Short mmCIF file of C-alpha atoms in Angstrom, two decimals:
data_model
loop_
_atom_site.label_atom_id
_atom_site.label_comp_id
_atom_site.label_asym_id
_atom_site.label_seq_id
_atom_site.Cartn_x
_atom_site.Cartn_y
_atom_site.Cartn_z
CA MET A 1 -44.03 134.82 4.24
CA ARG A 2 -41.65 137.60 3.24
CA SER A 3 -40.55 139.90 6.05
CA ILE A 4 -40.80 143.53 5.45
CA TRP A 5 -38.41 144.72 8.82
CA ASN A 6 -35.92 142.95 10.63
CA GLY A 7 -35.12 144.18 14.20
CA ALA A 8 -35.47 142.92 17.83
CA ILE A 9 -38.13 143.17 20.75
CA SER A 10 -36.42 144.92 23.40
CA PHE A 11 -38.04 143.62 26.87
CA GLY A 12 -36.23 145.31 29.58
CA LEU A 13 -32.68 143.79 29.48
CA VAL A 14 -33.93 140.84 27.20
CA SER A 15 -33.39 141.28 23.33
CA ILE A 16 -35.43 138.94 21.20
CA PRO A 17 -34.53 139.24 17.46
CA ILE A 18 -37.34 139.18 15.28
CA LYS A 19 -38.90 139.67 11.64
CA LEU A 20 -41.89 141.68 11.02
CA VAL A 21 -44.37 140.21 8.71
CA ASN A 22 -47.72 141.61 7.15
CA ALA A 23 -50.78 139.88 8.93
CA THR A 24 -53.15 140.88 6.39
CA GLU A 25 -53.52 141.10 2.61
CA ASN A 26 -55.86 142.92 0.42
CA HIS A 27 -57.93 141.31 -2.21
CA SER A 28 -59.85 144.01 -3.42
CA ILE A 29 -59.97 144.40 -7.43
CA SER A 30 -58.07 147.06 -9.14
CA PHE A 31 -58.61 148.97 -12.33
CA ARG A 32 -56.45 150.58 -14.55
CA GLN A 33 -56.98 154.01 -16.32
CA ILE A 34 -57.53 153.54 -20.20
CA HIS A 35 -58.05 155.68 -23.02
CA LEU A 36 -61.62 155.04 -24.24
CA ALA A 37 -60.79 155.38 -27.79
CA ASP A 38 -58.31 152.49 -28.32
CA GLY A 39 -57.98 150.96 -24.70
CA GLY A 40 -54.65 151.99 -24.49
CA ARG A 41 -53.37 152.32 -20.72
CA ILE A 42 -52.96 155.65 -19.05
CA ARG A 43 -49.51 156.01 -17.29
CA TYR A 44 -48.09 158.62 -15.12
CA ARG A 45 -44.56 159.95 -15.79
CA LYS A 46 -42.38 161.55 -13.03
CA VAL A 47 -41.34 164.81 -14.79
CA CYS A 48 -39.31 167.75 -13.19
CA GLU A 49 -41.90 170.78 -13.19
CA LEU A 50 -38.76 173.17 -13.49
CA ASP A 51 -37.34 171.70 -16.79
CA GLY A 52 -39.86 169.34 -17.95
CA GLU A 53 -37.28 166.34 -17.79
CA GLU A 54 -38.64 162.79 -17.06
CA LEU A 55 -36.96 161.11 -14.13
CA GLU A 56 -35.82 157.84 -13.09
CA ALA A 57 -35.97 156.59 -9.39
CA SER A 58 -32.68 157.30 -8.47
CA GLU A 59 -32.86 160.62 -9.47
CA ILE A 60 -35.66 161.25 -6.82
CA GLY A 61 -34.97 162.40 -3.26
CA LYS A 62 -37.24 163.76 -0.35
CA GLY A 63 -38.20 167.49 0.52
CA TYR A 64 -40.23 169.00 2.83
CA GLU A 65 -42.50 171.89 1.38
CA GLU A 66 -42.90 174.93 3.74
CA ALA A 67 -46.26 177.45 3.69
CA ASP A 68 -44.80 179.70 1.05
CA GLY A 69 -44.23 176.86 -1.41
CA SER A 70 -40.32 176.65 -0.79
CA ILE A 71 -38.94 173.06 -0.58
CA ILE A 72 -36.22 172.08 1.79
CA PRO A 73 -34.18 169.06 0.70
CA ILE A 74 -33.79 166.01 3.33
CA THR A 75 -31.53 163.36 2.62
CA ASP A 76 -31.39 159.99 4.19
CA ALA A 77 -27.90 160.75 5.93
CA ASP A 78 -30.13 163.73 7.60
CA LEU A 79 -32.74 160.83 8.94
CA ALA A 80 -30.07 158.89 9.98
CA GLN A 81 -28.74 161.57 12.27
CA LEU A 82 -31.57 161.76 14.23
CA PRO A 83 -31.74 160.36 17.92
CA LEU A 84 -34.30 157.44 17.25
CA PRO A 85 -33.77 154.62 19.52
CA THR A 86 -36.47 152.48 17.93
CA ALA A 87 -35.00 152.68 14.29
CA LYS A 88 -34.38 148.99 14.70
CA THR A 89 -36.17 148.05 17.76
CA ILE A 90 -39.54 147.46 19.10
CA GLU A 91 -39.23 149.02 22.84
CA ILE A 92 -41.99 147.73 25.07
CA VAL A 93 -42.90 150.54 27.37
CA SER A 94 -45.99 149.18 29.59
CA PHE A 95 -48.39 146.33 29.82
CA VAL A 96 -52.13 147.04 30.36
CA PRO A 97 -55.59 145.46 29.98
CA ALA A 98 -56.71 145.08 26.41
CA SER A 99 -59.98 147.04 27.57
CA GLU A 100 -58.02 149.99 27.74
CA ILE A 101 -56.94 150.27 24.09
CA ASP A 102 -59.56 152.10 21.93
CA PRO A 103 -60.38 150.01 18.66
CA LEU A 104 -60.27 153.58 17.03
CA GLN A 105 -56.63 153.39 17.52
CA MET A 106 -56.24 150.20 15.55
CA ASP A 107 -53.99 150.38 12.36
CA ALA A 108 -52.09 147.94 10.42
CA ALA A 109 -51.35 144.43 11.89
CA TYR A 110 -48.16 142.56 11.72
CA TYR A 111 -47.20 138.99 12.77
CA LEU A 112 -43.46 138.79 14.89
CA GLU A 113 -41.63 135.68 13.76
CA ALA A 114 -38.75 134.64 15.71
CA ASN A 115 -35.19 135.35 13.88
CA GLY A 116 -33.12 132.31 14.34
CA VAL A 117 -33.02 129.49 16.78
CA PRO A 118 -31.56 131.73 19.70
CA ALA A 119 -34.79 133.86 19.67
CA ALA A 120 -37.28 131.11 20.22
CA LYS A 121 -36.44 131.01 24.14
CA PRO A 122 -37.04 134.63 24.68
CA TYR A 123 -40.00 134.78 22.18
CA THR A 124 -41.53 131.88 23.83
CA LEU A 125 -41.12 133.52 27.37
CA LEU A 126 -42.82 136.87 26.38
CA ARG A 127 -45.58 134.95 24.53
CA GLU A 128 -46.46 132.95 27.62
CA ALA A 129 -46.20 136.13 29.82
CA LEU A 130 -48.54 138.04 27.81
CA LYS A 131 -50.85 134.66 27.59
CA ARG A 132 -50.64 134.52 31.53
CA SER A 133 -51.32 138.10 32.62
CA GLU A 134 -53.93 138.65 29.91
CA LYS A 135 -52.41 141.75 29.12
CA VAL A 136 -51.20 143.60 26.18
CA ALA A 137 -47.89 144.89 25.47
CA ILE A 138 -47.56 148.66 24.44
CA ALA A 139 -44.28 149.59 22.44
CA LYS A 140 -42.67 152.16 19.91
CA PHE A 141 -41.08 151.43 17.06
CA ALA A 142 -40.05 152.78 14.03
CA LEU A 143 -41.23 152.05 10.35
CA ARG A 144 -41.00 153.48 6.93
CA GLY A 145 -39.29 156.71 8.33
CA ARG A 146 -41.13 157.55 11.28
CA GLU A 147 -41.78 156.33 14.86
CA ARG A 148 -45.14 154.51 15.34
CA LEU A 149 -46.94 153.31 18.35
CA GLY A 150 -47.84 149.33 18.86
CA MET A 151 -49.92 146.93 20.71
CA LEU A 152 -48.54 143.31 21.14
CA ARG A 153 -50.90 140.51 21.72
CA VAL A 154 -50.96 136.59 21.35
CA VAL A 155 -52.81 135.11 18.33
CA ASP A 156 -52.72 131.51 18.72
CA GLU A 157 -48.99 130.62 19.31
CA VAL A 158 -47.62 133.81 17.81
CA ILE A 159 -46.85 137.42 18.91
CA ALA A 160 -48.75 139.58 16.97
CA MET A 161 -48.46 143.37 16.95
CA HIS A 162 -50.82 146.04 15.76
CA GLY A 163 -49.97 149.59 14.89
CA LEU A 164 -51.82 152.15 16.84
CA LEU A 165 -52.38 155.45 15.89
CA TRP A 166 -51.16 158.40 18.35
CA PRO A 167 -53.65 159.87 20.83
CA ASP A 168 -53.49 162.87 19.25
CA GLU A 169 -54.22 161.57 16.08
CA ILE A 170 -57.99 160.65 17.01
CA ARG A 171 -60.54 162.96 15.96
CA SER A 172 -62.97 164.15 18.61
CA PRO A 173 -66.58 163.05 17.39
CA GLU A 174 -67.85 166.41 18.32
CA GLY A 175 -70.90 168.00 15.98
CA VAL A 176 -71.28 164.22 14.70
CA ALA A 177 -74.22 163.02 16.80
CA PRO A 178 -77.45 164.09 15.77
CA GLU A 179 -78.49 167.32 17.28
CA ALA A 180 -82.31 166.97 17.33
CA LYS A 181 -83.71 165.44 20.70
CA VAL A 182 -85.19 162.10 19.93
CA THR A 183 -86.92 159.65 22.31
CA VAL A 184 -86.46 156.02 22.10
CA ARG A 185 -89.70 153.91 23.45
CA GLU A 186 -89.32 150.85 25.54
CA ALA A 187 -91.28 149.09 22.86
CA GLU A 188 -88.70 150.15 20.07
CA LEU A 189 -85.96 148.96 22.32
CA ASP A 190 -87.41 145.67 23.09
CA LEU A 191 -88.18 145.14 19.22
CA ALA A 192 -84.46 145.98 18.92
CA ASP A 193 -83.30 143.32 21.58
CA ALA A 194 -85.65 140.86 19.78
CA LEU A 195 -83.98 141.53 16.44
CA MET A 196 -80.63 141.31 18.22
CA ALA A 197 -81.26 137.94 19.80
CA THR A 198 -82.86 136.68 16.46
CA LEU A 199 -79.63 137.60 14.32
CA GLY A 200 -77.63 135.91 17.17
CA GLU A 201 -73.75 135.22 16.45
CA VAL A 202 -72.07 134.50 13.33
CA ASP A 203 -68.83 132.99 12.54
CA VAL A 204 -66.84 135.92 11.26
CA ALA A 205 -64.66 133.21 8.71
CA SER A 206 -67.96 132.27 7.05
CA LEU A 207 -68.48 135.76 5.87
CA HIS A 208 -67.05 136.97 2.30
CA ASP A 209 -66.96 139.73 -0.10
CA ASP A 210 -70.18 139.47 -2.40
CA TYR A 211 -69.17 142.64 -4.86
CA ARG A 212 -65.83 141.28 -5.23
CA GLU A 213 -67.05 137.98 -6.22
CA ALA A 214 -69.85 139.44 -8.66
CA VAL A 215 -66.90 141.54 -10.08
CA GLU A 216 -65.14 138.51 -10.53
CA ALA A 217 -67.68 136.72 -12.43
CA MET A 218 -68.45 139.79 -14.50
CA LEU A 219 -64.75 139.63 -15.73
CA ALA A 220 -64.73 136.15 -16.16
CA ALA A 221 -67.83 136.40 -18.34
CA LYS A 222 -66.47 139.65 -20.30
CA SER A 223 -63.11 137.74 -20.89
CA GLY A 224 -65.07 134.79 -22.52
CA GLU A 225 -65.01 132.25 -19.87
CA ALA A 226 -68.32 130.11 -19.79
CA ILE A 227 -69.53 130.65 -16.27
CA GLU A 228 -73.07 129.98 -15.04
CA ARG A 229 -73.44 132.28 -11.99
CA GLU A 230 -76.30 134.75 -11.07
CA LEU A 231 -74.89 138.01 -10.01
CA PRO A 232 -76.19 139.06 -6.35
CA ALA A 233 -79.01 141.44 -6.70
CA GLY A 234 -78.16 145.46 -5.20
CA GLU A 235 -79.22 146.14 -1.85
CA ALA A 236 -82.38 148.42 -1.99
CA GLU A 237 -82.17 151.85 -1.20
CA GLY A 238 -84.53 152.00 1.84
CA ALA A 239 -83.55 154.48 4.48
CA ALA A 240 -80.85 155.97 2.62
CA SER A 241 -83.09 157.73 0.39
CA GLY A 242 -84.26 160.23 2.96
CA GLN A 243 -87.91 158.88 3.09
CA VAL A 244 -89.47 158.75 6.99
CA ILE A 245 -90.08 155.10 7.99
CA ASP A 246 -91.87 153.48 10.49
CA LEU A 247 -89.36 152.45 12.94
CA MET A 248 -91.52 149.97 14.78
CA ALA A 249 -92.84 148.17 11.50
CA ALA A 250 -89.33 147.99 10.20
CA LEU A 251 -87.85 146.37 13.42
CA GLU A 252 -90.60 143.89 13.10
CA ARG A 253 -90.06 143.13 9.25
CA SER A 254 -86.41 142.51 10.26
CA VAL A 255 -87.26 140.07 13.18
CA ARG A 256 -89.42 138.24 10.84
CA ALA A 257 -86.96 138.11 7.87
CA ALA A 258 -84.41 137.20 10.49
CA LYS A 259 -86.36 134.26 11.47
CA ALA A 260 -87.55 133.04 8.08
CA SER A 261 -83.56 133.25 6.90
CA ARG A 262 -82.88 130.93 10.00
CA GLY A 263 -85.74 128.49 9.30
CA GLU A 264 -87.75 129.46 12.43
CA VAL A 265 -91.50 129.50 12.51
CA GLU A 266 -92.52 132.86 13.93
CA GLU A 267 -94.82 132.53 17.03
CA SER A 268 -97.56 134.55 17.08
CA THR A 269 -97.56 137.94 19.88
CA SER A 270 -100.03 138.97 21.72
CA ALA A 271 -99.15 142.61 21.53
CA ALA A 272 -100.57 144.97 18.87
CA VAL A 273 -98.76 147.57 17.36
CA THR A 274 -100.22 150.73 16.01
CA PRO A 275 -98.27 152.14 12.83
CA ILE A 276 -96.88 155.68 13.41
CA GLY A 277 -99.43 158.31 12.01
CA ARG A 278 -102.52 156.25 12.07
CA LYS A 279 -105.05 155.97 14.66
CA ARG A 280 -106.89 152.82 15.40
CA ALA A 281 -110.32 152.60 17.52
CA VAL A 282 -111.04 149.53 19.02
CA GLY A 283 -114.30 149.29 20.37
CA ALA A 284 -116.61 146.41 22.26
CA GLY A 285 -116.41 143.32 20.63
CA THR A 286 -113.64 144.67 17.94
CA ALA A 287 -110.36 142.66 18.25
CA PRO A 288 -107.43 144.21 17.53
CA LYS A 289 -105.47 142.87 14.14
CA SER A 290 -102.57 140.94 14.56
CA VAL A 291 -99.25 142.68 13.03
CA GLY A 292 -98.62 141.49 9.34
CA GLY A 293 -101.82 139.63 8.77
CA LYS A 294 -103.32 138.89 5.75
CA LYS A 295 -106.91 139.28 4.33
CA SER A 296 -107.27 135.59 3.69
CA THR A 297 -106.77 135.11 7.39
CA ALA A 298 -109.35 137.70 8.46
CA ALA A 299 -111.91 136.17 6.03
CA GLY A 300 -111.46 132.75 7.11
CA ALA A 301 -111.69 133.75 11.06
CA LYS A 302 -115.03 135.31 10.04
CA LYS A 303 -116.40 132.39 8.21
CA ALA A 304 -115.26 130.22 11.11
CA ALA A 305 -117.08 132.65 13.57
CA ALA A 306 -120.45 132.36 11.33
CA ALA A 307 -120.10 128.58 11.37
CA ARG A 308 -120.06 128.53 15.13
CA LYS A 309 -122.93 130.82 15.34
CA SER A 310 -124.98 128.69 13.03
CA THR A 311 -124.37 125.44 14.83
CA SER A 312 -124.83 127.22 18.14
CA THR A 313 -128.50 128.29 16.93
CA ALA A 314 -129.43 125.20 15.72
CA THR A 315 -128.46 123.41 18.91
CA SER A 316 -130.46 125.79 20.75
CA THR A 317 -133.37 125.29 18.49
CA SER A 318 -133.37 121.82 18.90
CA ALA A 319 -132.94 121.76 22.49
CA LYS A 320 -136.35 124.01 22.49
CA SER A 321 -138.08 121.83 20.16
CA SER A 322 -137.20 118.70 22.60
CA ALA A 323 -138.42 120.57 25.63
CA THR A 324 -141.62 121.65 23.95
CA ALA A 325 -142.12 117.81 22.70
CA GLY A 326 -141.55 117.07 26.52
CA THR A 327 -144.13 119.25 27.81
CA ALA A 328 -146.63 118.46 25.19
CA LYS A 329 -146.19 114.57 26.10
CA LYS A 330 -146.67 115.59 29.86
CA THR A 331 -149.81 117.60 29.19
CA THR A 332 -151.48 114.74 27.05
CA ALA A 333 -150.71 112.26 29.78
CA LYS A 334 -152.33 114.60 32.40
CA SER A 335 -155.43 115.06 30.29
CA SER A 336 -155.52 110.99 30.04
CA ALA A 337 -155.39 110.66 33.64
CA THR A 338 -157.95 113.51 34.60
CA ALA A 339 -160.31 111.71 31.99
CA THR A 340 -160.30 108.37 33.37
CA ALA A 341 -160.69 109.35 36.86
CA ALA A 342 -163.92 111.63 35.65
CA ALA A 343 -165.37 108.59 33.76
CA LYS A 344 -164.94 106.27 37.19
CA LYS A 345 -166.43 108.81 39.41
CA LYS A 346 -169.72 109.04 37.15
CA ALA A 347 -170.12 104.89 36.82
CA THR A 348 -170.02 104.67 40.76
CA ALA A 349 -172.92 107.54 40.68
CA LYS A 350 -175.07 105.64 38.39
CA LYS A 351 -175.24 102.60 40.22
CA PRO A 352 -178.39 101.87 42.28
CA THR A 353 -178.05 101.57 46.00
CA PRO A 354 -179.10 98.10 47.56
CA ARG A 355 -182.47 98.15 49.51
CA LYS A 356 -182.85 96.49 53.12
CA ARG A 357 -185.39 94.26 53.63
CA SER A 358 -187.68 94.64 56.72
CA SER A 359 -187.72 92.00 59.27
CA ALA A 360 -191.49 90.37 60.09
#
C-alpha cells in the first residue's frame, strides 16, 4: 500500500519511524456530469475572476477570505514558519481506556507501518504495551496543513490510528430529541427485546452494499454485457411516509419476519394484544383471538368443537339408552318372579286337607 505521510511516533524519549497508510477505501460508484444533447462531458476550468484567464496548477496558491471579502495571500513559507512540533511527528500525550473515546469523534482511519528494520523493535514494544494495558493512546499530529487529534490502538498485529475530531467540533444534540412527552409501555419494551434477541448477532464481514451491486448490474446491462440478475427491490416506505402505525403490531410482525428469515418455527404465545384504537370485549365463553390468526384456522376450530359436541351428545344418548334397557330388564325379571310366587300360593290354597280317621 502506498504511504501518504512519513514521520515518527514520539513515545516519550523513544522515536519510531513510521509510514502512514490509508486503512479504508471508498467503493462508491461516481458519475460524471454530461451534456444531455450529445453526451459530452462537462468540465470545470479554473479561471481568475478578475481577468478571466484560465490558470494552471502551478499558478494557483492559497488565500484566506475575510468577512468583507478581501483575500489575504498565504504561502507555504508562511505555514512552514509556524511553531508546529507535530509537523512530522505523531506525539503521544496520554493513554486512556477505549471506553472514554466518544464514537462521535471518530474520523478517518490509518495504519502505521514501521519504516525500516531499526523501527521494528520500538514499534513492537509500543504495540505490545498497548495490548497489555488494554488502553488506547491519544496523540497529536499534523496532516494536510493542520494539526489533528488521533487515537492509536492495535488491530491484529498492526498499530492503527483513528483521526479524532477536536471536542469543540462535536455539536450539541440540543433540540434534536422529540419534544413531545412519550410513554413506552413494558409490553412494547418486551417485544423490542424479543426482536433484538431474534435478530441476534451478525458477522459484519458478511454485509455488503446492495445498492452498489444493483448499480453495477444496471451499468453492465447498459454496456451490452449479457447478465442475468434480478435487481433488489426497493424498500417499502412504511413509517417514512408520516403515517401513524400500530407500534405493537409492527414489532410483532418484525419478530415473525426475523424468525421466518432464520428458518425458526414461531411458537404460540399466550398473550393477546389489542391493536391501538380498537376495543375488544371478551365475554363469558369467548376466547381471545391469537395474534396473526387466519380465518381458516378459526373455522377449523369451530368445526372441531362442533364435532366434539356431536360425539359427546351421541355418547350421552347411548349411555341413557343402555341404562333404560337395563331398567326394563330388571322390571321384567321382577314381574316374572312376582307372578311365579302368586301361582304357587294359589295352588297350595286349592289342595284338600286330609281328614283324620276316628279310632274305634
